[in-house]
PDB file of C-alpha atoms and ligand atoms in Angstrom:
ATOM      1  CA  MET A   4     114.833  90.690 108.704  1.00 91.00           C
ATOM      2  CA  TYR A   5     114.877  90.924 104.559  1.00 94.00           C
ATOM      3  CA  GLU A   6     111.082  90.043 104.609  1.00 95.00           C
ATOM      4  CA  TRP A   7     110.365  92.755 107.391  1.00 97.00           C
ATOM      5  CA  VAL A   8     112.425  95.291 105.244  1.00 97.00           C
ATOM      6  CA  LYS A   9     110.564  94.396 102.065  1.00 96.00           C
ATOM      7  CA  ALA A  10     107.134  94.720 103.638  1.00 98.00           C
ATOM      8  CA  LEU A  11     108.029  98.554 105.373  1.00 98.00           C
ATOM      9  CA  HIS A  12     109.462  99.432 101.594  1.00 98.00           C
ATOM     10  CA  VAL A  13     106.322  98.360 100.175  1.00 98.00           C
ATOM     11  CA  ILE A  14     104.258 100.121 102.459  1.00 98.00           C
ATOM     12  CA  SER A  15     105.795 103.256 102.162  1.00 98.00           C
ATOM     13  CA  VAL A  16     105.552 102.754  98.136  1.00 98.00           C
ATOM     14  CA  ILE A  17     101.756 102.390  98.814  1.00 98.00           C
ATOM     15  CA  ALA A  18     101.628 105.697 100.475  1.00 98.00           C
ATOM     16  CA  TRP A  19     103.711 107.190  97.867  1.00 98.00           C
ATOM     17  CA  MET A  20     101.525 106.310  94.931  1.00 98.00           C
ATOM     18  CA  ALA A  21      98.323 107.037  96.648  1.00 97.00           C
ATOM     19  CA  GLY A  22      99.296 110.604  97.266  1.00 98.00           C
ATOM     20  CA  MET A  23     101.158 110.935  94.002  1.00 98.00           C
ATOM     21  CA  MET A  24      97.941 110.173  92.692  1.00 96.00           C
ATOM     22  CA  TYR A  25      95.861 112.874  94.501  1.00 97.00           C
ATOM     23  CA  LEU A  26      97.753 115.463  94.332  1.00 98.00           C
ATOM     24  CA  PRO A  27      97.759 116.531  90.231  1.00 97.00           C
ATOM     25  CA  ARG A  28      93.230 115.793  91.511  1.00 97.00           C
ATOM     26  CA  LEU A  29      93.567 118.425  93.839  1.00 98.00           C
ATOM     27  CA  PHE A  30      95.346 120.674  90.922  1.00 98.00           C
ATOM     28  CA  VAL A  31      92.528 119.890  88.640  1.00 98.00           C
ATOM     29  CA  TYR A  32      89.874 121.121  90.751  1.00 97.00           C
ATOM     30  CA  HIS A  33      92.470 124.127  92.344  1.00 98.00           C
ATOM     31  CA  ALA A  34      93.202 125.666  88.948  1.00 97.00           C
ATOM     32  CA  GLU A  35      88.657 125.342  88.024  1.00 96.00           C
ATOM     33  CA  ALA A  36      89.140 127.716  91.571  1.00 96.00           C
ATOM     34  CA  ALA A  37      89.166 131.549  91.478  1.00 94.00           C
ATOM     35  CA  ALA A  38      92.290 132.548  92.920  1.00 91.00           C
ATOM     36  CA  GLY A  39      92.098 134.179  96.299  1.00 90.00           C
ATOM     37  CA  SER A  40      88.617 132.090  96.944  1.00 95.00           C
ATOM     38  CA  ASP A  41      87.880 130.457 100.024  1.00 96.00           C
ATOM     39  CA  LYS A  42      87.926 127.379  97.785  1.00 96.00           C
ATOM     40  CA  ALA A  43      91.330 128.003  96.594  1.00 97.00           C
ATOM     41  CA  GLU A  44      92.595 128.621  99.948  1.00 97.00           C
ATOM     42  CA  THR A  45      91.393 125.198 101.382  1.00 97.00           C
ATOM     43  CA  PHE A  46      93.221 123.862  98.255  1.00 98.00           C
ATOM     44  CA  LYS A  47      96.061 125.172  99.417  1.00 98.00           C
ATOM     45  CA  ILE A  48      96.351 123.878 102.859  1.00 98.00           C
ATOM     46  CA  MET A  49      95.106 120.383 101.669  1.00 98.00           C
ATOM     47  CA  GLU A  50      97.670 120.164  98.846  1.00 98.00           C
ATOM     48  CA  ARG A  51     100.357 121.626 101.748  1.00 98.00           C
ATOM     49  CA  ARG A  52      99.810 118.644 104.097  1.00 98.00           C
ATOM     50  CA  LEU A  53      99.093 116.138 102.066  1.00 98.00           C
ATOM     51  CA  TYR A  54     102.385 116.656 100.199  1.00 98.00           C
ATOM     52  CA  ARG A  55     104.466 117.682 103.225  1.00 98.00           C
ATOM     53  CA  GLY A  56     102.848 115.527 105.524  1.00 98.00           C
ATOM     54  CA  ILE A  57     102.366 112.161 103.377  1.00 98.00           C
ATOM     55  CA  ILE A  58     103.763 112.030  99.917  1.00 98.00           C
ATOM     56  CA  THR A  59     107.303 113.196 100.659  1.00 98.00           C
ATOM     57  CA  PRO A  60     108.011 111.544 104.126  1.00 98.00           C
ATOM     58  CA  ALA A  61     106.680 108.490 102.235  1.00 98.00           C
ATOM     59  CA  MET A  62     109.230 109.002  99.140  1.00 98.00           C
ATOM     60  CA  LEU A  63     111.800 109.240 101.585  1.00 98.00           C
ATOM     61  CA  ALA A  64     111.040 105.869 103.621  1.00 98.00           C
ATOM     62  CA  THR A  65     110.749 104.212 100.135  1.00 98.00           C
ATOM     63  CA  TRP A  66     114.156 105.751  99.221  1.00 98.00           C
ATOM     64  CA  LEU A  67     115.540 104.572 102.992  1.00 98.00           C
ATOM     65  CA  PHE A  68     113.911 100.793 103.054  1.00 97.00           C
ATOM     66  CA  GLY A  69     115.184 100.440  98.753  1.00 96.00           C
ATOM     67  CA  LEU A  70     117.910 101.291  99.398  1.00 95.00           C
ATOM     68  CA  TRP A  71     118.304  99.276 102.809  1.00 96.00           C
ATOM     69  CA  LEU A  72     117.235  96.205 100.187  1.00 94.00           C
ATOM     70  CA  ALA A  73     119.336  96.909  98.084  1.00 91.00           C
ATOM     71  CA  PHE A  74     122.623  97.374  99.863  1.00 92.00           C
ATOM     72  CA  GLY A  75     122.067  96.253 103.330  1.00 93.00           C
ATOM     73  CA  PHE A  76     122.038  91.969 102.540  1.00 90.00           C
ATOM     74  CA  GLY A  77     124.066  91.277  99.607  1.00 82.00           C
ATOM     75  CA  ILE A  78     121.738  89.369  97.833  1.00 76.00           C
ATOM     76  CA  VAL A  79     120.346  91.644  94.919  1.00 79.00           C
ATOM     77  CA  ASP A  80     121.851  90.994  91.434  1.00 82.00           C
ATOM     78  CA  PHE A  81     123.453  94.428  89.717  1.00 81.00           C
ATOM     79  CA  SER A  82     123.790  92.674  86.501  1.00 87.00           C
ATOM     80  CA  GLN A  83     120.311  92.084  86.192  1.00 89.00           C
ATOM     81  CA  GLY A  84     118.922  94.449  83.510  1.00 90.00           C
ATOM     82  CA  TRP A  85     115.949  94.597  85.424  1.00 91.00           C
ATOM     83  CA  MET A  86     117.270  96.615  88.272  1.00 91.00           C
ATOM     84  CA  TRP A  87     118.841  99.314  86.305  1.00 93.00           C
ATOM     85  CA  LEU A  88     115.197  99.521  84.352  1.00 94.00           C
ATOM     86  CA  LYS A  89     113.845 100.244  88.422  1.00 95.00           C
ATOM     87  CA  ALA A  90     116.991 102.387  89.000  1.00 95.00           C
ATOM     88  CA  VAL A  91     116.345 104.746  86.177  1.00 96.00           C
ATOM     89  CA  SER A  92     112.197 104.567  86.778  1.00 97.00           C
ATOM     90  CA  VAL A  93     112.417 105.523  90.288  1.00 98.00           C
ATOM     91  CA  ILE A  94     114.507 108.482  89.512  1.00 98.00           C
ATOM     92  CA  ALA A  95     112.105 109.484  86.914  1.00 98.00           C
ATOM     93  CA  LEU A  96     109.519 109.343  89.757  1.00 98.00           C
ATOM     94  CA  SER A  97     111.053 111.127  92.016  1.00 98.00           C
ATOM     95  CA  GLY A  98     111.304 113.769  89.636  1.00 98.00           C
ATOM     96  CA  VAL A  99     108.116 114.340  88.854  1.00 98.00           C
ATOM     97  CA  HIS A 100     107.436 114.538  92.597  1.00 98.00           C
ATOM     98  CA  GLY A 101     109.857 117.223  92.671  1.00 98.00           C
ATOM     99  CA  TRP A 102     108.151 118.607  89.771  1.00 98.00           C
ATOM    100  CA  TYR A 103     104.806 118.631  91.566  1.00 98.00           C
ATOM    101  CA  GLY A 104     106.278 120.305  94.466  1.00 98.00           C
ATOM    102  CA  SER A 105     107.246 123.087  91.677  1.00 98.00           C
ATOM    103  CA  MET A 106     103.305 123.351  90.757  1.00 98.00           C
ATOM    104  CA  LEU A 107     102.352 123.243  94.232  1.00 98.00           C
ATOM    105  CA  ARG A 108     104.321 126.545  95.047  1.00 98.00           C
ATOM    106  CA  ALA A 109     102.985 128.164  91.878  1.00 97.00           C
ATOM    107  CA  PHE A 110      99.419 127.278  93.210  1.00 97.00           C
ATOM    108  CA  ARG A 111     100.804 128.420  96.624  1.00 97.00           C
ATOM    109  CA  GLU A 112     101.592 132.205  95.422  1.00 96.00           C
ATOM    110  CA  ASP A 113      98.862 132.206  93.140  1.00 95.00           C
ATOM    111  CA  ARG A 114     101.375 131.729  89.797  1.00 95.00           C
ATOM    112  CA  ASN A 115      99.718 129.345  88.452  1.00 96.00           C
ATOM    113  CA  THR A 116      98.534 129.630  84.339  1.00 95.00           C
ATOM    114  CA  ARG A 117      97.840 126.005  83.263  1.00 96.00           C
ATOM    115  CA  PRO A 118      94.117 125.165  82.711  1.00 97.00           C
ATOM    116  CA  HIS A 119      92.620 122.210  84.567  1.00 96.00           C
ATOM    117  CA  THR A 120      92.954 120.078  81.178  1.00 96.00           C
ATOM    118  CA  PHE A 121      96.901 120.483  81.937  1.00 97.00           C
ATOM    119  CA  TYR A 122      96.899 118.676  85.610  1.00 97.00           C
ATOM    120  CA  ARG A 123      94.222 116.512  84.261  1.00 96.00           C
ATOM    121  CA  ALA A 124      96.365 115.007  81.241  1.00 94.00           C
ATOM    122  CA  ILE A 125      99.727 114.603  83.672  1.00 94.00           C
ATOM    123  CA  ASN A 126      97.356 112.957  86.199  1.00 92.00           C
ATOM    124  CA  GLU A 127      98.341 109.424  85.107  1.00 94.00           C
ATOM    125  CA  VAL A 128     102.296 110.048  85.223  1.00 97.00           C
ATOM    126  CA  PRO A 129     103.072 108.312  88.225  1.00 97.00           C
ATOM    127  CA  PHE A 130     100.681 105.357  87.815  1.00 96.00           C
ATOM    128  CA  VAL A 131     102.443 104.745  84.348  1.00 97.00           C
ATOM    129  CA  ILE A 132     105.925 104.734  85.677  1.00 98.00           C
ATOM    130  CA  ALA A 133     104.749 102.332  88.674  1.00 97.00           C
ATOM    131  CA  ILE A 134     103.576  99.929  86.291  1.00 97.00           C
ATOM    132  CA  VAL A 135     106.893  99.487  85.049  1.00 97.00           C
ATOM    133  CA  ILE A 136     108.381  99.790  88.057  1.00 97.00           C
ATOM    134  CA  VAL A 137     105.950  97.044  89.490  1.00 97.00           C
ATOM    135  CA  ILE A 138     106.380  94.458  86.292  1.00 96.00           C
ATOM    136  CA  ALA A 139     110.332  95.155  86.439  1.00 95.00           C
ATOM    137  CA  VAL A 140     110.629  93.777  90.035  1.00 93.00           C
ATOM    138  CA  ILE A 141     107.730  90.847  90.177  1.00 94.00           C
ATOM    139  CA  VAL A 142     108.007  89.828  86.402  1.00 95.00           C
ATOM    140  CA  LYS A 143     111.947  90.702  85.971  1.00 91.00           C
ATOM    141  CA  PRO A 144     111.701  90.283  82.306  1.00 88.00           C
ATOM    142  CA  PHE A 145     115.514  90.918  81.608  1.00 87.00           C
TER     143      PHE A 145
HETATM  144  C1  LIG B 243     113.076 104.735  95.553  1.00 64.82           C
HETATM  145  C2  LIG B 243     114.366 104.021  95.529  1.00 64.82           C
HETATM  146  C3  LIG B 243     113.851 102.528  95.350  1.00 64.82           C
HETATM  147  C4  LIG B 243     114.653 101.458  96.021  1.00 64.82           C
HETATM  148  C5  LIG B 243     116.252 101.881  95.698  1.00 64.82           C
HETATM  149  C6  LIG B 243     114.082 100.261  96.056  1.00 64.82           C
HETATM  150  C7  LIG B 243     114.597  98.922  96.078  1.00 64.82           C
HETATM  151  C8  LIG B 243     114.209  97.511  95.780  1.00 64.82           C
HETATM  152  C9  LIG B 243     115.055  96.203  96.005  1.00 64.82           C
HETATM  153  C10 LIG B 243     116.521  96.365  95.893  1.00 64.82           C
HETATM  154  C11 LIG B 243     114.063  95.525  96.150  1.00 64.82           C
HETATM  155  C12 LIG B 243     114.150  93.797  96.670  1.00 64.82           C
HETATM  156  C13 LIG B 243     114.512  93.083  95.021  1.00 64.82           C
HETATM  157  C14 LIG B 243     114.148  91.724  95.472  1.00 64.82           C
HETATM  158  O1  LIG B 243     113.597  91.462  96.490  1.00 64.82           O
HETATM  159  O2  LIG B 243     114.330  91.111  94.143  1.00 64.82           O
HETATM  160  C15 LIG B 243     112.588  96.026  96.293  1.00 64.82           C
HETATM  161  C16 LIG B 243     111.444  95.427  96.047  1.00 64.82           C
HETATM  162  C17 LIG B 243     109.758  95.814  95.837  1.00 64.82           C
HETATM  163  N1  LIG B 243     110.574  97.218  94.944  1.00 64.82           N
HETATM  164 FE1  LIG B 243     111.458  98.335  95.345  1.00 64.82          FE
HETATM  165  N2  LIG B 243     112.814 100.340  95.217  1.00 64.82           N
HETATM  166  C18 LIG B 243     112.446 101.736  95.154  1.00 64.82           C
HETATM  167  C19 LIG B 243     111.113 101.950  94.671  1.00 64.82           C
HETATM  168  C20 LIG B 243     110.207 101.478  94.607  1.00 64.82           C
HETATM  169  C21 LIG B 243     108.820 102.050  93.899  1.00 64.82           C
HETATM  170  C22 LIG B 243     108.618 103.131  94.039  1.00 64.82           C
HETATM  171  C23 LIG B 243     108.249 100.815  93.584  1.00 64.82           C
HETATM  172  C24 LIG B 243     106.483 100.759  93.287  1.00 64.82           C
HETATM  173  C25 LIG B 243     106.031 101.775  92.853  1.00 64.82           C
HETATM  174  C26 LIG B 243     108.790  99.868  94.065  1.00 64.82           C
HETATM  175  C27 LIG B 243     108.634  98.534  94.402  1.00 64.82           C
HETATM  176  C28 LIG B 243     109.087  97.001  95.042  1.00 64.82           C
HETATM  177  C29 LIG B 243     107.867  96.016  94.756  1.00 64.82           C
HETATM  178  C30 LIG B 243     106.586  95.600  94.533  1.00 64.82           C
HETATM  179  C31 LIG B 243     109.119  95.222  95.533  1.00 64.82           C
HETATM  180  C32 LIG B 243     109.228  93.913  95.540  1.00 64.82           C
HETATM  181  C33 LIG B 243     109.598  92.855  94.954  1.00 64.82           C
HETATM  182  C34 LIG B 243     109.432  91.356  95.295  1.00 64.82           C
HETATM  183  O3  LIG B 243     109.239  90.906  96.081  1.00 64.82           O
HETATM  184  O4  LIG B 243     109.856  90.653  94.231  1.00 64.82           O
HETATM  185  N3  LIG B 243     110.096 100.131  94.690  1.00 64.82           N
HETATM  186  N4  LIG B 243     113.346  97.424  96.324  1.00 64.82           N
END
């Protein structure tokens, strides 16, 4: 059972991360499109479907299966440092998720004032956090 929950956890992580890496790309192109144009309205639909249909459900599933792994089987040792590095990192990743949600709302209401270069710059943030998490859980450096 533990292996099945872990497999579902990793599958959810893949969906969450895929969406978290794609959404800022949409913001880059959206920021370049004129507000009110057909292009901008299409980006609004794509962003909403990606966020509501994939990213948020995948995040909830990641948390559900992750907490199930952590507390459901009694085999995780909370005295190990990597566990806490992972905990801080997943909270940060969830914070970025919420931050992206606020950007999505700004675009939806035609309030975005940030240039496309800003969205290019933040594009890699979820990937950097994911690298830290994977090294923490696989290498368990401390
Ligand atoms: C959202 C909250 C999360 C919680 C509560 C959580 C919790 C856990 C727990 C308890 C394990 C089992 C550890 C073990 O068997 O040694 C695990 C495994 C794993 N987690 Fe998470 N996790 C979360 C999010 C994430 C994220 C965001 C990623 C990647 C970006 C991730 C990647 C992994 C991987 C790759 C494994 C398998 C490690 C192995 O088999 O050795 N987790 N997670």
